[in-house]
């Protein structure tokens, strides 16, 4: 068995021409041709005279104002129109073959207005460990029900530490995590944390990043089956597909402004003990992929998680913004950093 590789505007609206003034430039009104003594200049006539003498300047100002109002109106109408559009669908994936179980999506307590997840789909997710529901352990291929139960428990423990344990998130507990895996793969696991390729299956907070006291919200699915790896070794393959929502401290009151989402799919292998040497017995991390949303891109490039800079206005992409909270959304996403 080989060690797993590092897991790895539309054009602006044309401006309308300023409205015509109704007079030819330089045209002399008829009343000015009459002797002044026969037609005293009253207030109304002075206003007319002012208009004729300043027709170009006034027209430019009024016309420019109308254009500005029009452009602002078009802009607001476009925002209103886009806000009212039905969001586009998004690519989804199907559950892998095998025995599956999905999270209980009923939170322990309803989200209150003060809850950092209020107003987002994560408000309906379970809190922390309660979001990881294991399927029933059954005899599968060459693996007994007891072996399946043990493998599922090992995967769950690794997930709890890697994604939810506060000490681990803060940068500790690496040795504890690595020891959860088969001895033969521990060196490659440590290498992942040296070259920052661990983010596909584990969470480390950036220096200075501060979570709220709220437990992360969790939703996903665990599936297992008996199969063989690329070397023909019999393995129990466990696939986990989860969304992890973290609440970071922020002064922005917008719902979800402080929520960073990580969506991962991880394939874990437990080889049959009769097919490998003693050092190969245990848990292996075979494949992993993930994406994150609302995070600090520069820090995430280093494998570290922190809240991204706030953004305002509607996104250019009209995909349903709640898509990132869906465990069935495809992990094939465009890089927005």
Coordinates of C-alpha atoms in Angstrom, one line a residue:
X1 CA 0.0 0.0 0.0
X2 CA 1.4 3.3 -1.0
X3 CA 1.3 6.5 1.1
X4 CA -1.3 9.0 -0.1
X5 CA 0.0 12.0 -2.0
X6 CA -0.5 15.4 -0.3
X7 CA -4.1 16.0 -0.5
X8 CA -3.7 18.3 -2.3
X9 CA -20.8 44.7 -16.9
X10 CA -22.8 44.9 -19.4
X11 CA -21.9 48.1 -21.2
X12 CA -23.1 51.1 -19.2
X13 CA -26.5 52.5 -20.4
X14 CA -26.1 55.1 -23.1
X15 CA -26.6 58.6 -21.8
X16 CA -29.7 60.4 -23.2
X17 CA -29.1 63.7 -25.0
X18 CA -29.9 66.7 -22.8
X19 CA -33.4 68.0 -23.5
X20 CA -33.7 70.7 -26.1
X21 CA -34.1 74.2 -24.6
X22 CA -36.9 75.3 -27.0
X23 CA -34.9 78.3 -28.3
X24 CA -32.2 78.6 -30.9
X25 CA -28.9 79.8 -29.4
X26 CA -28.6 83.6 -29.8
X27 CA -32.3 84.1 -30.7
X28 CA -33.6 87.5 -29.7
X29 CA -37.1 87.5 -28.1
X30 CA -39.7 89.7 -29.8
X31 CA -40.3 91.7 -26.6
X32 CA -36.7 92.9 -26.6
X33 CA -37.2 94.7 -29.9
X34 CA -39.8 97.1 -28.3
X35 CA -38.7 100.3 -26.7
X36 CA -38.1 99.9 -23.0
X37 CA -40.3 102.8 -22.0
X38 CA -43.3 101.1 -23.6
X39 CA -42.6 97.7 -21.9
X40 CA -41.2 98.1 -18.4
X41 CA -39.2 95.0 -17.4
X42 CA -41.1 93.2 -14.7
X43 CA -40.0 90.2 -12.5
X44 CA -41.4 87.7 -15.0
X45 CA -39.7 89.4 -17.9
X46 CA -36.4 89.6 -16.0
X47 CA -36.6 85.8 -15.5
X48 CA -37.2 85.3 -19.2
X49 CA -34.2 87.6 -20.0
X50 CA -32.0 85.6 -17.7
X51 CA -33.1 82.4 -19.3
X52 CA -32.3 83.6 -22.8
X53 CA -28.9 85.0 -21.8
X54 CA -27.9 81.8 -19.9
X55 CA -29.8 79.2 -21.9
X56 CA -26.7 77.1 -22.7
X57 CA -25.4 77.0 -19.1
X58 CA -28.8 76.3 -17.6
X59 CA -29.5 73.6 -20.1
X60 CA -26.2 71.9 -19.4
X61 CA -26.8 71.9 -15.7
X62 CA -30.4 70.7 -15.9
X63 CA -29.5 68.2 -18.6
X64 CA -26.6 66.8 -16.6
X65 CA -28.8 66.5 -13.5
X66 CA -31.4 64.6 -15.5
X67 CA -28.6 62.2 -16.8
X68 CA -27.3 61.7 -13.3
X69 CA -30.8 60.9 -12.0
X70 CA -31.3 58.5 -15.0
X71 CA -28.1 56.7 -14.4
X72 CA -28.8 56.4 -10.7
X73 CA -32.3 55.1 -11.5
X74 CA -30.9 52.6 -13.9
X75 CA -28.4 51.4 -11.3
X76 CA -30.9 51.0 -8.6
X77 CA -33.3 49.3 -11.0
X78 CA -30.6 46.9 -12.0
X79 CA -29.8 46.1 -8.4
X80 CA -33.5 45.6 -7.7
X81 CA -33.9 43.5 -10.8
X82 CA -31.0 41.2 -9.9
X83 CA -32.1 40.9 -6.3
X84 CA -35.5 39.7 -7.6
X85 CA -34.0 37.2 -10.0
X86 CA -34.4 33.5 -9.2
X87 CA -30.9 32.3 -8.3
X88 CA -29.3 29.9 -10.8
X89 CA -29.0 26.2 -9.9
X90 CA -25.6 24.8 -9.0
X91 CA -23.8 21.6 -9.7
X92 CA -24.4 18.8 -7.2
X93 CA -23.0 15.3 -6.6
X94 CA -24.7 12.0 -5.9
X95 CA -24.0 10.0 -2.8
X96 CA -21.3 7.3 -3.3
X97 CA -22.3 3.7 -3.2
X98 CA -22.5 2.0 0.1
X99 CA -24.2 2.2 3.5
X100 CA -24.9 5.9 4.4
X101 CA -26.2 8.1 7.2
X102 CA -26.8 11.8 7.0
X103 CA -26.7 14.4 9.8
X104 CA -29.6 15.1 12.0
X105 CA -30.3 18.7 10.9
X106 CA -32.4 19.7 13.9
X107 CA -30.2 21.9 16.1
X108 CA -30.2 21.3 19.9
X109 CA -31.8 24.7 20.4
X110 CA -33.4 27.1 17.8
X111 CA -31.2 29.9 16.6
X112 CA -31.9 33.1 18.5
X113 CA -31.4 36.6 16.9
X114 CA -28.1 36.8 18.8
X115 CA -26.9 33.6 17.3
X116 CA -24.1 34.2 14.8
X117 CA -25.6 31.6 12.5
X118 CA -29.1 33.2 12.5
X119 CA -30.3 34.1 9.0
X120 CA -28.1 31.4 7.3
X121 CA -28.8 27.7 6.5
X122 CA -26.3 26.8 9.2
X123 CA -28.9 27.9 11.8
X124 CA -30.7 24.6 11.1
X125 CA -27.5 22.5 11.4
X126 CA -26.6 20.4 14.4
X127 CA -24.1 21.8 16.8
X128 CA -20.6 20.3 16.8
X129 CA -20.2 16.6 17.3
X130 CA -24.0 16.1 17.1
X131 CA -23.7 16.8 13.4
X132 CA -21.8 13.6 12.7
X133 CA -24.1 10.7 12.4
X134 CA -22.7 7.3 11.7
X135 CA -24.5 4.6 9.6
X136 CA -25.2 1.2 11.2
X137 CA -22.3 -1.1 11.3
X138 CA -22.9 -4.2 9.2
X139 CA -20.8 -7.0 8.0
X140 CA -19.4 -5.8 4.6
X141 CA -17.3 -7.9 2.4
X142 CA -14.4 -9.4 4.4
X143 CA -15.0 -7.0 7.3
X144 CA -17.1 -8.0 10.3
X145 CA -19.7 -5.7 11.9
X146 CA -17.3 -5.2 14.8
X147 CA -14.4 -4.2 12.4
X148 CA -16.8 -1.8 10.6
X149 CA -17.9 -0.2 13.8
X150 CA -14.3 0.3 15.0
X151 CA -13.3 1.8 11.6
X152 CA -16.3 4.2 11.7
X153 CA -15.5 5.2 15.2
X154 CA -11.9 6.0 14.3
X155 CA -13.0 8.2 11.4
X156 CA -15.4 10.1 13.5
X157 CA -12.8 10.7 16.2
X158 CA -10.3 12.0 13.6
X159 CA -13.0 14.3 12.2
X160 CA -13.9 15.7 15.6
X161 CA -10.3 16.5 16.4
X162 CA -9.4 17.9 13.0
X163 CA -12.4 20.1 12.4
X164 CA -13.9 20.9 15.9
X165 CA -11.3 20.6 18.7
X166 CA -10.5 24.1 19.9
X167 CA -6.9 23.2 20.9
X168 CA -6.3 21.6 17.6
X169 CA -7.8 24.5 15.7
X170 CA -5.4 26.8 17.6
X171 CA -2.4 24.9 16.5
X172 CA -1.9 22.1 19.0
X173 CA -2.6 18.4 19.3
X174 CA -0.8 17.4 16.1
X175 CA 0.9 14.4 17.7
X176 CA -2.5 13.2 19.0
X177 CA -4.0 13.5 15.5
X178 CA -1.2 11.8 13.7
X179 CA -1.3 8.8 16.1
X180 CA -4.8 8.2 15.0
X181 CA -3.4 6.8 11.8
X182 CA -1.6 3.6 10.8
X183 CA 2.2 3.9 11.6
X184 CA 3.2 3.5 8.0
X185 CA 1.4 6.7 7.0
X186 CA 2.2 9.0 9.9
X187 CA 5.3 10.6 8.3
X188 CA 3.3 11.6 5.2
X189 CA 0.6 13.0 7.6
X190 CA 3.2 15.2 9.3
X191 CA 4.5 16.3 5.9
X192 CA 1.0 17.6 5.1
X193 CA 1.2 20.0 8.0
X194 CA 4.7 21.2 7.0
X195 CA 3.7 22.1 3.5
X196 CA 0.2 23.4 4.3
X197 CA -1.7 20.8 2.3
X198 CA -3.7 19.7 5.3
X199 CA -6.5 22.2 4.8
X200 CA -8.5 19.7 2.7
X201 CA -9.1 17.6 5.8
X202 CA -8.2 19.7 8.9
X203 CA -8.8 23.2 10.2
X204 CA -6.1 25.4 11.7
X205 CA -6.9 29.0 12.6
X206 CA -4.7 31.9 11.4
X207 CA -2.8 33.8 14.2
X208 CA -5.2 36.4 15.6
X209 CA -8.3 34.7 14.3
X210 CA -11.0 34.6 16.9
X211 CA -14.1 32.3 16.9
X212 CA -17.1 33.2 19.0
X213 CA -18.3 30.9 21.8
X214 CA -20.8 29.3 19.4
X215 CA -20.1 25.7 18.5
X216 CA -19.5 25.2 14.8
X217 CA -22.5 24.0 12.9
X218 CA -22.1 20.7 11.1
X219 CA -24.0 18.8 8.3
X220 CA -23.0 16.0 6.1
X221 CA -23.0 12.3 5.3
X222 CA -20.9 9.2 6.1
X223 CA -20.8 6.3 3.6
X224 CA -18.9 3.0 3.7
X225 CA -18.3 0.1 1.5
X226 CA -15.9 -2.8 1.0
X227 CA -13.6 -2.5 -2.0
X228 CA -9.9 -2.9 -3.1
X229 CA -7.4 -0.1 -3.4
X230 CA -5.1 0.4 -6.4
X231 CA -2.7 -2.2 -5.1
X232 CA -5.5 -4.8 -4.8
X233 CA -5.6 -4.6 -1.0
X234 CA -9.0 -5.2 0.5
X235 CA -10.1 -2.1 2.3
X236 CA -13.1 -0.7 4.1
X237 CA -13.6 2.6 2.3
X238 CA -15.3 5.3 4.3
X239 CA -16.3 8.5 2.5
X240 CA -17.3 11.6 4.5
X241 CA -18.9 14.7 2.9
X242 CA -19.4 17.5 5.3
X243 CA -20.1 21.3 5.6
X244 CA -18.4 22.9 8.6
X245 CA -19.7 26.4 9.5
X246 CA -17.5 28.5 11.9
X247 CA -18.6 31.7 13.6
X248 CA -15.9 34.4 13.7
X249 CA -16.1 37.6 15.7
X250 CA -17.2 40.5 13.6
X251 CA -18.8 43.9 14.1
X252 CA -20.8 43.5 10.8
X253 CA -24.5 42.8 11.8
X254 CA -25.4 41.4 8.4
X255 CA -26.6 37.8 8.8
X256 CA -23.8 35.4 8.0
X257 CA -21.1 38.1 7.8
X258 CA -19.0 36.3 10.4
X259 CA -19.6 32.8 9.1
X260 CA -16.8 31.0 7.3
X261 CA -17.9 27.7 5.6
X262 CA -15.6 24.8 4.8
X263 CA -17.0 22.0 2.7
X264 CA -14.9 18.8 2.3
X265 CA -15.1 15.3 1.0
X266 CA -12.6 12.9 2.4
X267 CA -12.0 9.2 1.5
X268 CA -10.6 7.1 4.4
X269 CA -9.2 3.6 4.0
X270 CA -8.9 0.9 6.6
X271 CA -7.1 -2.1 5.1
X272 CA -7.9 -5.6 6.0
X273 CA -5.3 -6.7 8.6
X274 CA -4.6 -9.9 6.7
X275 CA -3.5 -7.9 3.6
X276 CA -0.9 -5.6 5.0
X277 CA 2.1 -5.6 7.4
X278 CA 1.6 -4.6 11.0
X279 CA 2.7 -1.0 10.3
X280 CA -0.1 -0.7 7.7
X281 CA -2.9 -1.7 10.0
X282 CA -5.2 1.2 10.9
X283 CA -6.6 4.3 9.4
X284 CA -5.3 5.8 6.2
X285 CA -6.3 9.2 4.7
X286 CA -6.6 8.3 1.0
X287 CA -8.1 11.3 -0.8
X288 CA -9.4 14.7 0.3
X289 CA -10.8 17.8 -1.4
X290 CA -12.5 21.0 -0.1
X291 CA -13.4 24.6 -0.7
X292 CA -14.1 27.5 1.7
X293 CA -16.3 30.6 1.5
X294 CA -16.0 34.0 3.2
X295 CA -12.5 33.3 4.3
X296 CA -9.3 35.4 4.1
X297 CA -7.8 34.2 0.8
X298 CA -4.1 35.0 1.6
X299 CA -4.3 33.1 4.9
X300 CA -6.2 30.2 3.3
X301 CA -3.5 29.8 0.7
X302 CA -1.3 28.9 3.7
X303 CA -3.8 26.4 5.0
X304 CA -5.1 28.8 7.7
X305 CA -8.7 29.9 8.3
X306 CA -9.8 33.4 9.2
X307 CA -12.7 35.7 8.3
X308 CA -12.4 37.4 5.0
X309 CA -12.7 41.2 4.4
X310 CA -16.4 42.2 4.3
X311 CA -18.0 42.7 0.8
X312 CA -21.1 44.7 -0.1
X313 CA -23.6 44.6 -2.9
X314 CA -24.8 41.8 -5.0
X315 CA -22.4 39.2 -6.4
X316 CA -21.9 39.1 -10.2
X317 CA -22.6 35.4 -10.1
X318 CA -26.3 34.8 -9.4
X319 CA -25.8 31.3 -8.1
X320 CA -27.8 30.7 -5.0
X321 CA -25.6 32.1 -2.2
X322 CA -26.9 29.3 0.1
X323 CA -25.2 26.7 -2.2
X324 CA -22.0 26.7 -0.2
X325 CA -24.0 25.3 2.8
X326 CA -25.2 22.3 0.8
X327 CA -23.2 19.1 1.3
X328 CA -24.4 17.9 -2.1
X329 CA -23.0 20.9 -3.9
X330 CA -20.1 19.9 -6.1
X331 CA -16.6 20.7 -4.9
X332 CA -15.8 21.9 -8.4
X333 CA -16.0 25.6 -7.7
X334 CA -14.5 28.7 -9.3
X335 CA -11.6 30.3 -7.4
X336 CA -13.0 33.6 -6.1
X337 CA -9.7 34.7 -4.5

